[in-house]
Short mmCIF file of C-alpha atoms and ligand atoms in Angstrom, two decimals:
data_model
loop_
_atom_site.label_atom_id
_atom_site.label_comp_id
_atom_site.label_asym_id
_atom_site.label_seq_id
_atom_site.Cartn_x
_atom_site.Cartn_y
_atom_site.Cartn_z
CA MET A 10 10.04 -31.22 -77.56
CA LYS A 11 9.29 -27.64 -78.56
CA LYS A 12 5.66 -27.00 -79.52
CA ASP A 13 4.46 -24.72 -82.32
CA ARG A 14 2.04 -23.04 -79.96
CA GLY A 15 1.57 -23.21 -76.21
CA GLN A 16 -1.57 -24.55 -74.54
CA LEU A 17 -3.75 -22.03 -72.72
CA ILE A 18 -4.94 -23.54 -69.42
CA VAL A 19 -7.63 -21.97 -67.25
CA LEU A 20 -7.80 -23.03 -63.61
CA SER A 21 -10.79 -21.87 -61.56
CA GLY A 22 -12.03 -22.70 -58.11
CA PRO A 23 -13.31 -20.90 -55.03
CA SER A 24 -11.03 -18.66 -53.05
CA GLY A 25 -9.23 -20.72 -50.40
CA VAL A 26 -9.50 -24.07 -52.20
CA GLY A 27 -5.70 -24.08 -52.63
CA LYS A 28 -5.16 -22.84 -56.19
CA SER A 29 -2.01 -20.82 -55.40
CA THR A 30 -0.58 -23.69 -53.36
CA VAL A 31 -1.25 -26.25 -56.10
CA ILE A 32 0.05 -23.91 -58.83
CA ALA A 33 3.30 -23.25 -56.95
CA GLU A 34 3.90 -27.00 -56.66
CA LEU A 35 2.98 -27.61 -60.32
CA LEU A 36 5.36 -24.88 -61.53
CA SER A 37 8.19 -26.32 -59.45
CA GLN A 38 7.73 -29.70 -61.17
CA ARG A 39 6.95 -28.76 -64.76
CA ASP A 40 8.96 -26.97 -67.48
CA ASN A 41 7.70 -24.88 -70.36
CA ILE A 42 4.77 -23.43 -68.42
CA TYR A 43 4.22 -19.78 -67.52
CA PHE A 44 1.89 -18.55 -64.80
CA SER A 45 0.05 -15.45 -65.95
CA VAL A 46 0.42 -12.83 -63.22
CA SER A 47 -2.94 -11.05 -63.09
CA TYR A 48 -3.64 -7.40 -62.43
CA THR A 49 -5.80 -6.61 -59.41
CA THR A 50 -7.04 -3.67 -57.38
CA ARG A 51 -7.17 -5.72 -54.15
CA GLN A 52 -4.66 -5.04 -51.39
CA PRO A 53 -1.67 -7.43 -51.17
CA ARG A 54 -1.96 -10.11 -48.47
CA VAL A 55 0.89 -10.64 -46.04
CA GLY A 56 3.68 -12.38 -47.96
CA GLU A 57 2.37 -11.49 -51.43
CA GLN A 58 4.80 -9.77 -53.77
CA ASP A 59 4.00 -7.25 -56.50
CA GLY A 60 4.82 -8.77 -59.89
CA VAL A 61 4.96 -12.32 -58.48
CA ASN A 62 1.51 -13.12 -57.08
CA TYR A 63 -0.25 -10.20 -58.74
CA ASN A 64 0.47 -6.87 -60.33
CA PHE A 65 -1.19 -4.60 -57.77
CA VAL A 66 -2.70 -1.46 -59.33
CA ASP A 67 -5.27 1.18 -58.35
CA ARG A 68 -8.76 1.43 -59.87
CA ALA A 69 -7.79 4.31 -62.18
CA GLU A 70 -4.95 2.29 -63.73
CA PHE A 71 -7.17 -0.79 -64.05
CA GLU A 72 -9.89 1.26 -65.77
CA ARG A 73 -7.27 2.69 -68.12
CA MET A 74 -6.26 -0.87 -69.08
CA ILE A 75 -9.90 -1.78 -69.75
CA ALA A 76 -10.38 1.31 -71.95
CA ALA A 77 -7.13 0.61 -73.84
CA ASP A 78 -8.27 -3.00 -74.52
CA GLU A 79 -5.14 -4.41 -72.88
CA LEU A 80 -6.96 -7.25 -71.07
CA LEU A 81 -7.91 -10.67 -72.44
CA GLU A 82 -10.60 -10.76 -69.76
CA TYR A 83 -11.42 -9.12 -66.46
CA ALA A 84 -14.04 -9.41 -63.73
CA GLU A 85 -15.13 -7.79 -60.49
CA TYR A 86 -14.87 -10.21 -57.58
CA VAL A 87 -15.83 -9.29 -54.01
CA GLU A 88 -15.52 -5.56 -54.85
CA ASN A 89 -12.14 -5.71 -56.59
CA TYR A 90 -11.10 -5.88 -60.21
CA TYR A 91 -9.01 -8.79 -61.50
CA GLY A 92 -7.75 -9.13 -65.08
CA THR A 93 -5.38 -10.90 -67.47
CA SER A 94 -2.90 -9.01 -69.66
CA LEU A 95 -3.43 -10.01 -73.29
CA LYS A 96 0.10 -9.23 -74.47
CA ALA A 97 1.90 -11.20 -71.73
CA ILE A 98 0.07 -14.40 -72.59
CA GLU A 99 0.03 -14.04 -76.40
CA ASP A 100 3.82 -13.64 -76.48
CA ARG A 101 4.33 -16.88 -74.50
CA LEU A 102 1.79 -18.92 -76.48
CA ASP A 103 3.48 -17.77 -79.72
CA GLN A 104 6.82 -19.02 -78.30
CA GLY A 105 5.32 -22.50 -77.70
CA ILE A 106 5.09 -22.00 -73.93
CA ASP A 107 1.97 -23.21 -72.04
CA VAL A 108 0.20 -20.45 -70.12
CA LEU A 109 -1.74 -21.05 -66.90
CA LEU A 110 -4.46 -18.63 -65.79
CA ASP A 111 -5.86 -18.68 -62.23
CA ILE A 112 -9.15 -16.87 -62.83
CA GLU A 113 -12.71 -16.93 -61.52
CA VAL A 114 -15.75 -18.19 -63.43
CA GLN A 115 -16.89 -14.97 -65.14
CA GLY A 116 -13.42 -14.40 -66.58
CA ALA A 117 -13.22 -18.08 -67.58
CA ALA A 118 -16.48 -17.69 -69.53
CA LYS A 119 -14.94 -14.79 -71.46
CA VAL A 120 -11.84 -16.87 -72.28
CA ARG A 121 -14.10 -19.75 -73.39
CA ALA A 122 -15.77 -17.41 -75.88
CA ARG A 123 -12.49 -15.89 -77.13
CA CYS A 124 -10.04 -18.82 -77.11
CA PRO A 125 -11.57 -22.04 -78.52
CA GLY A 126 -8.47 -24.21 -77.93
CA ALA A 127 -8.15 -23.43 -74.22
CA LEU A 128 -8.38 -26.15 -71.54
CA PHE A 129 -10.68 -25.54 -68.56
CA ILE A 130 -10.03 -27.10 -65.15
CA PHE A 131 -12.12 -26.51 -62.02
CA ILE A 132 -10.66 -27.35 -58.63
CA ILE A 133 -12.79 -28.18 -55.57
CA PRO A 134 -12.06 -28.97 -51.92
CA PRO A 135 -12.96 -32.40 -50.51
CA SER A 136 -15.92 -30.76 -48.66
CA PHE A 137 -17.51 -27.34 -48.11
CA GLU A 138 -16.50 -27.44 -44.41
CA GLU A 139 -12.87 -27.94 -45.46
CA LEU A 140 -13.09 -24.84 -47.70
CA SER A 141 -14.25 -22.79 -44.70
CA ARG A 142 -11.43 -24.25 -42.56
CA ARG A 143 -8.82 -23.38 -45.21
CA LEU A 144 -10.06 -19.78 -45.53
CA HIS A 145 -9.86 -19.40 -41.73
CA ARG A 146 -6.48 -21.14 -41.47
CA ARG A 147 -4.98 -18.90 -44.17
CA ASN A 148 -5.67 -16.08 -41.73
CA THR A 149 -5.53 -13.31 -44.34
CA ASP A 150 -9.14 -12.13 -44.57
CA SER A 151 -11.66 -10.70 -42.09
CA GLU A 152 -14.72 -12.75 -41.05
CA ASP A 153 -16.90 -10.59 -43.36
CA VAL A 154 -14.64 -11.19 -46.36
CA ILE A 155 -14.54 -14.94 -45.61
CA ALA A 156 -18.36 -15.06 -45.41
CA GLY A 157 -18.52 -13.24 -48.79
CA ARG A 158 -16.07 -15.71 -50.34
CA LEU A 159 -18.02 -18.74 -49.05
CA GLU A 160 -21.27 -17.34 -50.51
CA LYS A 161 -19.47 -16.65 -53.78
CA ALA A 162 -18.17 -20.25 -53.80
CA LYS A 163 -21.74 -21.63 -53.86
CA VAL A 164 -22.51 -19.55 -56.98
CA GLU A 165 -19.21 -20.61 -58.62
CA PHE A 166 -19.91 -24.34 -58.11
CA ARG A 167 -22.92 -23.98 -60.44
CA GLU A 168 -20.53 -23.26 -63.33
CA ILE A 169 -18.65 -26.58 -63.02
CA PRO A 170 -20.55 -28.25 -65.93
CA SER A 171 -18.96 -25.72 -68.34
CA TYR A 172 -15.46 -26.99 -67.47
CA ASP A 173 -13.55 -29.87 -69.10
CA TYR A 174 -12.00 -31.36 -65.95
CA LEU A 175 -12.71 -31.46 -62.21
CA VAL A 176 -9.74 -31.77 -59.85
CA ILE A 177 -10.15 -32.47 -56.10
CA ASN A 178 -7.62 -30.79 -53.86
CA ASP A 179 -7.62 -33.20 -50.93
CA LYS A 180 -3.85 -33.65 -50.77
CA VAL A 181 -1.79 -31.08 -52.72
CA SER A 182 0.32 -33.83 -54.32
CA GLY A 183 -2.84 -35.60 -55.54
CA ALA A 184 -4.26 -32.43 -57.11
CA VAL A 185 -0.93 -31.68 -58.81
CA ALA A 186 -0.76 -35.25 -60.15
CA GLU A 187 -4.28 -34.91 -61.60
CA ILE A 188 -3.38 -31.64 -63.34
CA GLU A 189 -0.13 -33.15 -64.66
CA ALA A 190 -2.18 -36.04 -66.11
CA ILE A 191 -4.60 -33.62 -67.81
CA LEU A 192 -1.75 -31.59 -69.33
CA THR A 193 0.04 -34.72 -70.53
CA ALA A 194 -3.17 -36.01 -72.15
CA ALA A 195 -3.68 -32.64 -73.86
CA GLU A 196 -0.13 -32.78 -75.26
CA CYS A 197 -0.83 -36.23 -76.76
CA ARG A 198 -3.86 -35.02 -78.73
CA VAL A 199 -3.35 -35.64 -82.45
CA GLU A 200 -3.99 -31.99 -83.25
CA ASN A 201 -1.13 -31.01 -80.93
CA ARG A 202 1.31 -33.46 -82.58
CA ARG A 203 0.80 -32.50 -86.21
CA SER A 204 4.40 -31.32 -86.63
CA ILE A 205 5.77 -34.83 -85.77
CA LEU A 206 3.32 -36.41 -88.22
CA THR A 207 4.74 -34.62 -91.28
CA GLN A 208 7.65 -37.16 -91.51
CA PHE A 209 5.15 -40.04 -91.81
CA ALA A 210 3.13 -38.46 -94.58
P1 ADP B 3 -6.44 -20.05 -53.20
O1 ADP B 3 -5.24 -19.63 -54.01
O2 ADP B 3 -7.32 -21.03 -53.91
O3 ADP B 3 -7.22 -18.88 -52.66
P2 ADP B 3 -4.48 -20.93 -51.19
O4 ADP B 3 -3.47 -21.64 -52.03
O5 ADP B 3 -4.14 -19.55 -50.68
O6 ADP B 3 -5.92 -20.87 -51.93
O7 ADP B 3 -4.81 -21.93 -49.98
C1 ADP B 3 -5.70 -21.56 -48.92
C2 ADP B 3 -5.21 -22.20 -47.61
O8 ADP B 3 -5.39 -23.63 -47.71
C3 ADP B 3 -3.73 -21.98 -47.36
O9 ADP B 3 -3.55 -21.79 -45.97
C4 ADP B 3 -3.07 -23.27 -47.85
O10 ADP B 3 -1.86 -23.55 -47.15
C5 ADP B 3 -4.15 -24.31 -47.52
N1 ADP B 3 -4.16 -25.47 -48.42
C6 ADP B 3 -4.01 -25.50 -49.76
N2 ADP B 3 -4.13 -26.75 -50.25
C7 ADP B 3 -4.34 -27.56 -49.17
C8 ADP B 3 -4.55 -28.98 -48.99
N3 ADP B 3 -4.56 -29.83 -50.04
N4 ADP B 3 -4.76 -29.45 -47.74
C9 ADP B 3 -4.77 -28.61 -46.68
N5 ADP B 3 -4.58 -27.25 -46.77
C10 ADP B 3 -4.38 -26.75 -48.00
P1 5GP B 4 -7.83 -13.86 -54.49
O1 5GP B 4 -8.27 -12.50 -54.03
O2 5GP B 4 -8.28 -14.96 -53.54
O3 5GP B 4 -6.37 -13.92 -54.85
O4 5GP B 4 -8.60 -14.14 -55.87
C1 5GP B 4 -9.99 -14.03 -55.93
C2 5GP B 4 -10.49 -14.67 -57.21
O5 5GP B 4 -10.02 -13.91 -58.34
C3 5GP B 4 -10.00 -16.10 -57.43
O6 5GP B 4 -11.12 -16.89 -57.80
C4 5GP B 4 -9.03 -15.99 -58.58
O7 5GP B 4 -9.05 -17.15 -59.40
C5 5GP B 4 -9.61 -14.81 -59.33
N1 5GP B 4 -8.65 -14.14 -60.22
C6 5GP B 4 -7.34 -13.93 -60.05
N2 5GP B 4 -6.81 -13.30 -61.11
C7 5GP B 4 -7.82 -13.13 -61.99
C8 5GP B 4 -7.90 -12.55 -63.31
O8 5GP B 4 -6.93 -12.09 -63.90
N3 5GP B 4 -9.13 -12.54 -63.89
C9 5GP B 4 -10.23 -13.06 -63.29
N4 5GP B 4 -11.38 -13.02 -63.99
N5 5GP B 4 -10.20 -13.62 -62.07
C10 5GP B 4 -9.00 -13.65 -61.43
#
């Protein structure tokens, strides 16, 4: 059933926990959901495509977008900018399409302040050692970058109490099932079903 307005969903979790993997699986299973492709100044990893994983831009272009107020939120993360295009997500939400953001904790805090109806999910690995293993196994970052990301993860974990839901990515299918359950529960909220209720008034 078509919704009046889409649900904004924020997914955060440390680099390497498996967000991209879980999101790809979720999008393959679920309709009416749009993944917001962020803008970043970081270099593409092997296999990443411009316009699919990220919109890759240089610092000058990113700073122009900040100055022009084109971003819902942005943050600097391990020396690169990352940000969400306001227009791309507003258009989808207006069309009744859910929008999923994969953003880190500072950006999530900005969305929390600006978008009261948004849903906040934090995703963790089954253990810290497993996070380190996944970052190494992905084989895309230098040892220095991995060390920086693991340090950053410890700081990010402190923000978990500000989130609505905690998902554990032990098996990908399990994490996807938990997110599906959260999204289904959100859809069943009375406030999200007001249009059906009019016939019973
Ligand atoms: P993120 O987007 O959070 O940075 P990725 O999706 O790139 O993380 O995943 C990091 C690495 O961990 C990848 O090599 C991916 O294949 C692997 N991975 C993701 N989820 C799982 C899982 N549940 N179990 C084992 N490995 C996983
Ligand atoms: P990565 O370099 O591993 O792809 O992403 C690094 C971090 O940046 C991740 O925690 C990811 O969630 C976050 N990120 C990706 N896009 C955005 C964005 O548009 N805004 C913010 N604030 N963080 C983002």
